[in-house]
PDB file of C-alpha atoms and ligand atoms in Angstrom:
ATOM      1  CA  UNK A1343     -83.286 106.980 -54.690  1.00 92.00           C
ATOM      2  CA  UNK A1344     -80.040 105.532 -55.952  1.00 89.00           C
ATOM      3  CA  UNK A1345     -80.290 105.465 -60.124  1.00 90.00           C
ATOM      4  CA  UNK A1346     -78.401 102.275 -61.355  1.00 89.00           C
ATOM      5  CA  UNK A1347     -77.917 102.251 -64.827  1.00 88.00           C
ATOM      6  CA  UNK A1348     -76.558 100.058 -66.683  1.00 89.00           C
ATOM      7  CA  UNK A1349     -77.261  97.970 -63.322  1.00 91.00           C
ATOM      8  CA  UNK A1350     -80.883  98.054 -63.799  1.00 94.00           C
ATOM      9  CA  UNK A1351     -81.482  94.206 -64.578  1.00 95.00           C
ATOM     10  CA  UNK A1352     -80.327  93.529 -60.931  1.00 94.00           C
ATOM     11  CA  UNK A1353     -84.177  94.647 -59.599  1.00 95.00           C
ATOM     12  CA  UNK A1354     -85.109  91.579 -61.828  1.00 96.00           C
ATOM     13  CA  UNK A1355     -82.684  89.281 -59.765  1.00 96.00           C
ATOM     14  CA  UNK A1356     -82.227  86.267 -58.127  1.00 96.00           C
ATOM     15  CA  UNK A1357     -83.631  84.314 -61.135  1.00 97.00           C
ATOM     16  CA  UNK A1358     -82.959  80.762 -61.462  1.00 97.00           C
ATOM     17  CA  UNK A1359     -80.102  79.341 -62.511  1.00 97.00           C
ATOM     18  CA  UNK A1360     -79.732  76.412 -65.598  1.00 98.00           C
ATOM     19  CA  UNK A1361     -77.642  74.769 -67.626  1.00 98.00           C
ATOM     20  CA  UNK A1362     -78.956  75.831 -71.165  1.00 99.00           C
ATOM     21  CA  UNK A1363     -77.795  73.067 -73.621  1.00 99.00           C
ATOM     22  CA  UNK A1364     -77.890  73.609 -77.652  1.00 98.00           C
ATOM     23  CA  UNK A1365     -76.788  71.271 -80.500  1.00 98.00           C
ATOM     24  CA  UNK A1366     -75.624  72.686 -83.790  1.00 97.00           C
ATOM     25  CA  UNK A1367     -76.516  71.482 -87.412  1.00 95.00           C
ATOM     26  CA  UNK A1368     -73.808  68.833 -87.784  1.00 90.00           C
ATOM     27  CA  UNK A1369     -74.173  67.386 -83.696  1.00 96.00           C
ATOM     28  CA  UNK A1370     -71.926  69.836 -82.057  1.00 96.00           C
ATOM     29  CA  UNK A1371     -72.744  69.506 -78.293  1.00 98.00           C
ATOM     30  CA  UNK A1372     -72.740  72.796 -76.004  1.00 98.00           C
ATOM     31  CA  UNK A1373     -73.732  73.943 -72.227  1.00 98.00           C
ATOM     32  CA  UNK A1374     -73.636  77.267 -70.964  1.00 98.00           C
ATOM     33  CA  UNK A1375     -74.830  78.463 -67.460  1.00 98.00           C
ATOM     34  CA  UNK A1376     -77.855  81.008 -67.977  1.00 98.00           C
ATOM     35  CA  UNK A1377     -80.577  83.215 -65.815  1.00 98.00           C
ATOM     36  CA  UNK A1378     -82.311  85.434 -68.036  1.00 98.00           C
ATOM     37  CA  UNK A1379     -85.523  83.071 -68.791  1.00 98.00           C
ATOM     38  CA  UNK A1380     -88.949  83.485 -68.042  1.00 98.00           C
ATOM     39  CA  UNK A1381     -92.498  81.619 -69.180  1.00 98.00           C
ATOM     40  CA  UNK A1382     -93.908  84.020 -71.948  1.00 98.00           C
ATOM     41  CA  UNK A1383     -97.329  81.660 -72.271  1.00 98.00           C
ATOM     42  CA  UNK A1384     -99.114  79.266 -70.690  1.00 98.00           C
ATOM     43  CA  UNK A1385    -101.216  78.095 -73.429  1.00 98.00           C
ATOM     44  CA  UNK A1386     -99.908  77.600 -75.791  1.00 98.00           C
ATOM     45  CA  UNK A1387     -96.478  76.673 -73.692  1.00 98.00           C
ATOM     46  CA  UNK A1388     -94.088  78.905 -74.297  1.00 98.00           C
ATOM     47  CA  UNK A1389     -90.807  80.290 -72.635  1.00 98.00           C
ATOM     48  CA  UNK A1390     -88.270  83.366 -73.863  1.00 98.00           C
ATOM     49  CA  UNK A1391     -84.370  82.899 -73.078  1.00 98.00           C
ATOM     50  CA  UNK A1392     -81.968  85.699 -73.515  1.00 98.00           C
ATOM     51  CA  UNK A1393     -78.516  84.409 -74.682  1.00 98.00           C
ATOM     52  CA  UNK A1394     -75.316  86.974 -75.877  1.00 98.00           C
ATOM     53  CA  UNK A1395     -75.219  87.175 -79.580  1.00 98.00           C
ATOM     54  CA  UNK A1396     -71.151  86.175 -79.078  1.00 98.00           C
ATOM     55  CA  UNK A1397     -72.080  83.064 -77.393  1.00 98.00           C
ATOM     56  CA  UNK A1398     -71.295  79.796 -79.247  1.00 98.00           C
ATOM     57  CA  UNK A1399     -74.730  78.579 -77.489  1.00 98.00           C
ATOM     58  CA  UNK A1400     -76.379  81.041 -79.508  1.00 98.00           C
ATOM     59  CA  UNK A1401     -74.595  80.089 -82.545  1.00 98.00           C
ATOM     60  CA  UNK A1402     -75.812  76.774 -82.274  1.00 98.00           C
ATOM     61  CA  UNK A1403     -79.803  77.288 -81.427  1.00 98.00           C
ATOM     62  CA  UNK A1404     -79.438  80.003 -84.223  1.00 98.00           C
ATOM     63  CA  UNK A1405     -78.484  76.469 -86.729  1.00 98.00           C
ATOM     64  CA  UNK A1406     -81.082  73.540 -85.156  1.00 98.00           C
ATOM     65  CA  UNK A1407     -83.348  75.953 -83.355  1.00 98.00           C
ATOM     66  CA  UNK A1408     -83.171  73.930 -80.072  1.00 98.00           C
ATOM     67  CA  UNK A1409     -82.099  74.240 -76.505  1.00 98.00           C
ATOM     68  CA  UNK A1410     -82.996  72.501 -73.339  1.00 99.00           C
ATOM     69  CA  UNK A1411     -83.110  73.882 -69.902  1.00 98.00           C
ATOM     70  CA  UNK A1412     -81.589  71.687 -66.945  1.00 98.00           C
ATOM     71  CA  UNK A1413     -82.075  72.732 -63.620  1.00 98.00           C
ATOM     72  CA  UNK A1414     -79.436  71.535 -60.996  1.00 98.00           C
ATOM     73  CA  UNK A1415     -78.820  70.872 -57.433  1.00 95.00           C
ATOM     74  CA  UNK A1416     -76.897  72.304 -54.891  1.00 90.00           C
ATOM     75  CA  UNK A1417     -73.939  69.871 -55.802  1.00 93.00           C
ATOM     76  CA  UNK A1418     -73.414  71.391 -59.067  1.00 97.00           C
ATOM     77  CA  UNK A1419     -72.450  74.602 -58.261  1.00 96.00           C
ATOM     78  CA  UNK A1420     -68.914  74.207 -59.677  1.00 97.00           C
ATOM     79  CA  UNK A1421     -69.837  73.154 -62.806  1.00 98.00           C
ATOM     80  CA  UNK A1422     -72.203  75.871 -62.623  1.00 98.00           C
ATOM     81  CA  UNK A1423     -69.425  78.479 -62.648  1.00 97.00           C
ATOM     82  CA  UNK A1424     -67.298  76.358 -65.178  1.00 98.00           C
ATOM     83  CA  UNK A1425     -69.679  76.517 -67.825  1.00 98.00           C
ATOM     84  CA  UNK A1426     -70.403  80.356 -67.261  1.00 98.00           C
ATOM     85  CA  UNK A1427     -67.270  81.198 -67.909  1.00 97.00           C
ATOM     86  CA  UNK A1428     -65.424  79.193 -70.765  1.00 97.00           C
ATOM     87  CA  UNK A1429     -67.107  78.973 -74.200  1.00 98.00           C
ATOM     88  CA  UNK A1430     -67.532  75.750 -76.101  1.00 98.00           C
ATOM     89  CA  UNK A1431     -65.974  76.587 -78.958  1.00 97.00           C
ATOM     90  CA  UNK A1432     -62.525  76.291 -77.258  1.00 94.00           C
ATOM     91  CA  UNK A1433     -64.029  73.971 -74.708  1.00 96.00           C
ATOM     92  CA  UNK A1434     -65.573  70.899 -74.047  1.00 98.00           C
ATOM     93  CA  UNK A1435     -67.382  71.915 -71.000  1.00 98.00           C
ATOM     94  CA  UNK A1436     -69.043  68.474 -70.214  1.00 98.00           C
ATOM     95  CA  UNK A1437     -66.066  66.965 -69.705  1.00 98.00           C
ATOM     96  CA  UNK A1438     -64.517  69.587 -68.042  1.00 98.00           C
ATOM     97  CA  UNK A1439     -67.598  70.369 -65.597  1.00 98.00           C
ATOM     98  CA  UNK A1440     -67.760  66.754 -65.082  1.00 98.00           C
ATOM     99  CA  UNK A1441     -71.740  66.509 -66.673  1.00 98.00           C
ATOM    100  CA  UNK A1442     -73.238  63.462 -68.309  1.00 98.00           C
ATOM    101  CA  UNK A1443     -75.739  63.534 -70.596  1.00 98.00           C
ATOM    102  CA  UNK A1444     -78.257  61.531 -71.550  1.00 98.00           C
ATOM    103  CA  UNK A1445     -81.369  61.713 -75.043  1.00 98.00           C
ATOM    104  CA  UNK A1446     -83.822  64.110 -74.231  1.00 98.00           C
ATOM    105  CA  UNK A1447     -87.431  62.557 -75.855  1.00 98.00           C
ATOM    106  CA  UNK A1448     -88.148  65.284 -78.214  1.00 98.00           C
ATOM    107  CA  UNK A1449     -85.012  67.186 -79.829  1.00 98.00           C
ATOM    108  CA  UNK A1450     -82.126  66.249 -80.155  1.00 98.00           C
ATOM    109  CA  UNK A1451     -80.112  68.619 -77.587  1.00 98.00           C
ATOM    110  CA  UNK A1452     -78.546  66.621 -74.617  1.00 98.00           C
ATOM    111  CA  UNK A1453     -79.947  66.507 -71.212  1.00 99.00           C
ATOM    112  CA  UNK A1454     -77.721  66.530 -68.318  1.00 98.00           C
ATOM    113  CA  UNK A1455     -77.608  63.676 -65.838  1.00 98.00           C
ATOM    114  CA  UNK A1456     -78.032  64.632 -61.985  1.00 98.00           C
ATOM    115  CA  UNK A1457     -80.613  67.828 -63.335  1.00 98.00           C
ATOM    116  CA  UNK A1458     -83.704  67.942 -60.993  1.00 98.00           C
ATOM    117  CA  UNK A1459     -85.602  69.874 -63.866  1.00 98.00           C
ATOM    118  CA  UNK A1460     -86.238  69.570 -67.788  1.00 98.00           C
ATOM    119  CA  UNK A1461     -87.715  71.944 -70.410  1.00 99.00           C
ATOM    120  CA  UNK A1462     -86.981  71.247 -74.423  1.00 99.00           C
ATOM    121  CA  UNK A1463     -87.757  73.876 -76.610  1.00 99.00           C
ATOM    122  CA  UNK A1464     -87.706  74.101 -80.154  1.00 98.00           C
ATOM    123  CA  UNK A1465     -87.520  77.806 -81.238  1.00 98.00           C
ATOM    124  CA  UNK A1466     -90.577  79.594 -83.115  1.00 98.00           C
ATOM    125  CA  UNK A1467     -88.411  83.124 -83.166  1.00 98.00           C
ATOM    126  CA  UNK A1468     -85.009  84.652 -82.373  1.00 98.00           C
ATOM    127  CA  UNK A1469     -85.761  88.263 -81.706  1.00 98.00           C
ATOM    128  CA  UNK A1470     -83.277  90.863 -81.893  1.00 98.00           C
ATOM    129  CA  UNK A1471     -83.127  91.910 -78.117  1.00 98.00           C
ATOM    130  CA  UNK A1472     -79.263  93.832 -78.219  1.00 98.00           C
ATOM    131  CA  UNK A1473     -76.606  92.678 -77.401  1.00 98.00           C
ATOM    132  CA  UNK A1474     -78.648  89.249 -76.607  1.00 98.00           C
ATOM    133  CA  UNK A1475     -81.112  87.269 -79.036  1.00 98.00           C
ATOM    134  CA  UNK A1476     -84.256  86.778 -77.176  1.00 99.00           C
ATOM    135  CA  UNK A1477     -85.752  83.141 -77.900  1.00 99.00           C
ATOM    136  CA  UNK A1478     -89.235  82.790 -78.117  1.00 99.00           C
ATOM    137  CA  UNK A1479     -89.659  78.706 -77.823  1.00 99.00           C
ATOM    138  CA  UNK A1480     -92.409  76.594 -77.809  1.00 98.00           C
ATOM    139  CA  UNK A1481     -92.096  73.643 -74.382  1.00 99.00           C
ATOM    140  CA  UNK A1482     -92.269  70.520 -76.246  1.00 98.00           C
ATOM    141  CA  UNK A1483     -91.891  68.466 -72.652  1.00 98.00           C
ATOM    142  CA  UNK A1484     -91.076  69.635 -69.644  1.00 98.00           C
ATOM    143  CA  UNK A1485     -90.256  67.200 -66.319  1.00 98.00           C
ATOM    144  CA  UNK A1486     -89.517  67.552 -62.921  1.00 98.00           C
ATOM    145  CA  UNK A1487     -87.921  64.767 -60.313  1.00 97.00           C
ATOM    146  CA  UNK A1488     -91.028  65.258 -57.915  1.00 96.00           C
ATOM    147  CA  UNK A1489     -89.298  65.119 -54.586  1.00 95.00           C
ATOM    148  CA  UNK A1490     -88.126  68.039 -54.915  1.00 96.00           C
ATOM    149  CA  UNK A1491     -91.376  70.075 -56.849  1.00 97.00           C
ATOM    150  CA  UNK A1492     -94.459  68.983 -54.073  1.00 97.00           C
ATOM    151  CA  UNK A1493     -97.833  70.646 -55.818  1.00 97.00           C
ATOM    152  CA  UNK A1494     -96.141  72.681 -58.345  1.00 97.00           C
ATOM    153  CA  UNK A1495     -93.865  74.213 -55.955  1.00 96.00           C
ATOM    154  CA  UNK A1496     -90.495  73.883 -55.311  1.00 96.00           C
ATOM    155  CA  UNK A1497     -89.344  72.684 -51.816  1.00 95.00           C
ATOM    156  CA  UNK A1498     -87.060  74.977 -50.355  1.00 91.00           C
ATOM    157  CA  UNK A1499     -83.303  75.152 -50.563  1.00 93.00           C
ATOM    158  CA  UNK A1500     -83.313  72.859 -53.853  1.00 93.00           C
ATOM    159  CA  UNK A1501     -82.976  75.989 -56.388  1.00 94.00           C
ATOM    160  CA  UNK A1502     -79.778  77.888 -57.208  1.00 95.00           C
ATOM    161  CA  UNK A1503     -80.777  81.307 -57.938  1.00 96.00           C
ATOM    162  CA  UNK A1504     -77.962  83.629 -59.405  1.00 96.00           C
ATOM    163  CA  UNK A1505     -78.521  87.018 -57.354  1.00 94.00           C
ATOM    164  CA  UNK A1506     -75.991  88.296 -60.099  1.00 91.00           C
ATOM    165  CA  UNK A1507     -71.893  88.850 -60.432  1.00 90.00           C
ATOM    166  CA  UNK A1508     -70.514  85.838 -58.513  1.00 91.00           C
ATOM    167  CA  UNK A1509     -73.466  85.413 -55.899  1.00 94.00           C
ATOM    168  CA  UNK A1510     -75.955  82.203 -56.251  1.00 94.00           C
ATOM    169  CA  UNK A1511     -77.850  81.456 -53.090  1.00 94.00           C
ATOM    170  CA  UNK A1512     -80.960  78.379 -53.139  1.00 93.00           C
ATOM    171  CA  UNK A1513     -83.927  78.827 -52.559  1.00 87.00           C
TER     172      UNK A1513
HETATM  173  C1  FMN B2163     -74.756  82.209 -63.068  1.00 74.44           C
HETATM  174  C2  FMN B2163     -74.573  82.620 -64.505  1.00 74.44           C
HETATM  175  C3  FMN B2163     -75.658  83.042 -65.262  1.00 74.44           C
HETATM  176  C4  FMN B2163     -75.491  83.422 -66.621  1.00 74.44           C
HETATM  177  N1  FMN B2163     -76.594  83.831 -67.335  1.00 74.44           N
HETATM  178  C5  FMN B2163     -76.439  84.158 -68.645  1.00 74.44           C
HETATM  179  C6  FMN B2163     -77.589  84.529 -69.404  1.00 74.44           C
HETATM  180  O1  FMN B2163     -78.724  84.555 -68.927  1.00 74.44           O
HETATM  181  N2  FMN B2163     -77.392  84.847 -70.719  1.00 74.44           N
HETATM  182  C7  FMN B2163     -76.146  84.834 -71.303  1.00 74.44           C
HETATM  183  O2  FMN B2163     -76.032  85.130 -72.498  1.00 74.44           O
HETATM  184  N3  FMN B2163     -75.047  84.492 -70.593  1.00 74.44           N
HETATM  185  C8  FMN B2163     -75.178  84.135 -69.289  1.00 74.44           C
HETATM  186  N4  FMN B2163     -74.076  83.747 -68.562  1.00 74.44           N
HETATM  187  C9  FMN B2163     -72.748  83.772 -69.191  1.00 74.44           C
HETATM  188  C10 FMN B2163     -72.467  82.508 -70.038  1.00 74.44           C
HETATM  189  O3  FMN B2163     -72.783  81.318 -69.333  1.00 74.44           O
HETATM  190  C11 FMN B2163     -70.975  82.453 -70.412  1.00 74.44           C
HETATM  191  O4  FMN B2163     -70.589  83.641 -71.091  1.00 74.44           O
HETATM  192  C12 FMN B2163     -70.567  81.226 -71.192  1.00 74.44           C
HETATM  193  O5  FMN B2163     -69.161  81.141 -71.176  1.00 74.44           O
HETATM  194  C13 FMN B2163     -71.051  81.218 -72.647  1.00 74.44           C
HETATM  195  O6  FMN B2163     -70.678  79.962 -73.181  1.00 74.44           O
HETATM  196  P1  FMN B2163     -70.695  79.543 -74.717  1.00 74.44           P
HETATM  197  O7  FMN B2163     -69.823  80.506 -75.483  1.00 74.44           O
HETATM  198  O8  FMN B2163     -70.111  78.142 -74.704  1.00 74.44           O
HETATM  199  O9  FMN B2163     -72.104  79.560 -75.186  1.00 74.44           O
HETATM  200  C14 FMN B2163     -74.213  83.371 -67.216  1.00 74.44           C
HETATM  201  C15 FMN B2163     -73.107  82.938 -66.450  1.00 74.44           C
HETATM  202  C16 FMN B2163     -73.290  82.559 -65.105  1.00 74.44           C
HETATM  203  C17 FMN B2163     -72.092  82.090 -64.312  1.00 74.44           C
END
């Protein structure tokens, strides 16, 4: 068996890929790219996302305690990698990623146009997780463009999934 170290999270990829956007206290706008999610409880609905304490993301759900998740399509992959790798504070990633956005119907954090998927959150807890602060959120709405989720499933090939490093493939 090879041992992987600090690789270990890898066994835990592909995981869907999002655009996670966050608003700060005085309307500040931010997306970042982002994997490390998962449900944490069905009833009530809730969902934990991991996000680097250096991130200006978290900076800004750590001031409003909100963040959306936006799934994309295939098309986006470029903005994808854009917002994964510049931060917002020196950036404005929208425009340079080329996303719209549009009101999401409970908090106050953009959607982004084009998305196939929607969760908004509104934070209950940000637990001290490392180098990360883990996000315990309760789903205040959550939508789906339905021709591409057919009875709760996802058709095929409509998901990027980030395998990790510089790999996404769909699923
Ligand atoms: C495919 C992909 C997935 C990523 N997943 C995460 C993640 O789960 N958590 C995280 O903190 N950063 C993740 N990142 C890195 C951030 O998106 C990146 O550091 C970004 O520049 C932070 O932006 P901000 O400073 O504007 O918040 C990911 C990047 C990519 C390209």
């Amino acid at each position: 068996m090879k041992n992987l170290s600090e690789n270990f999270y890898r066994l835990l990829h592909p995981k869907i890929v999002f655009f996670l956007t966050s608003v700060g206290k005085n309307g500040r706008i931010n997306v970042m790219s982002c994997a490390w999610a998962t449900p944490a409880s069905e009833e009530p609905p809730k969902i934990i996302v991991c996000v680097s304490k250096e991130h200006y993301t978290a900076e800004l759900i750590l001031e409003t305690g909100e963040f959306a998740i936006n799934i994309p399509q295939k098309s986006m992959e470029k903005a994808i990698w854009i917002c994964g790798s510049k931060s917002g504070r020196k950036a404005d990633k929208f425009k340079e990623a080329g996303l719209k956005i549009f009101k999401a119907h409970t908090i106050s954090a953009p959607l982004i146009e084009g998305c196939i998927g929607f969760l908004e959150c509104k934070v209950q807890s940000a637990i001290d997780a490392g180098e990360c602060y883990a996000f315990l959120a309760d789903v205040l709405k959550s939508s789906v463009e339905e021709k591409y989720f057919v009875k709760n499933l996802w058709i095929s090939e409509s998901v990027p999934m980030h395998l990790g490093g510089r790999k996404i493939v769909y699923f």
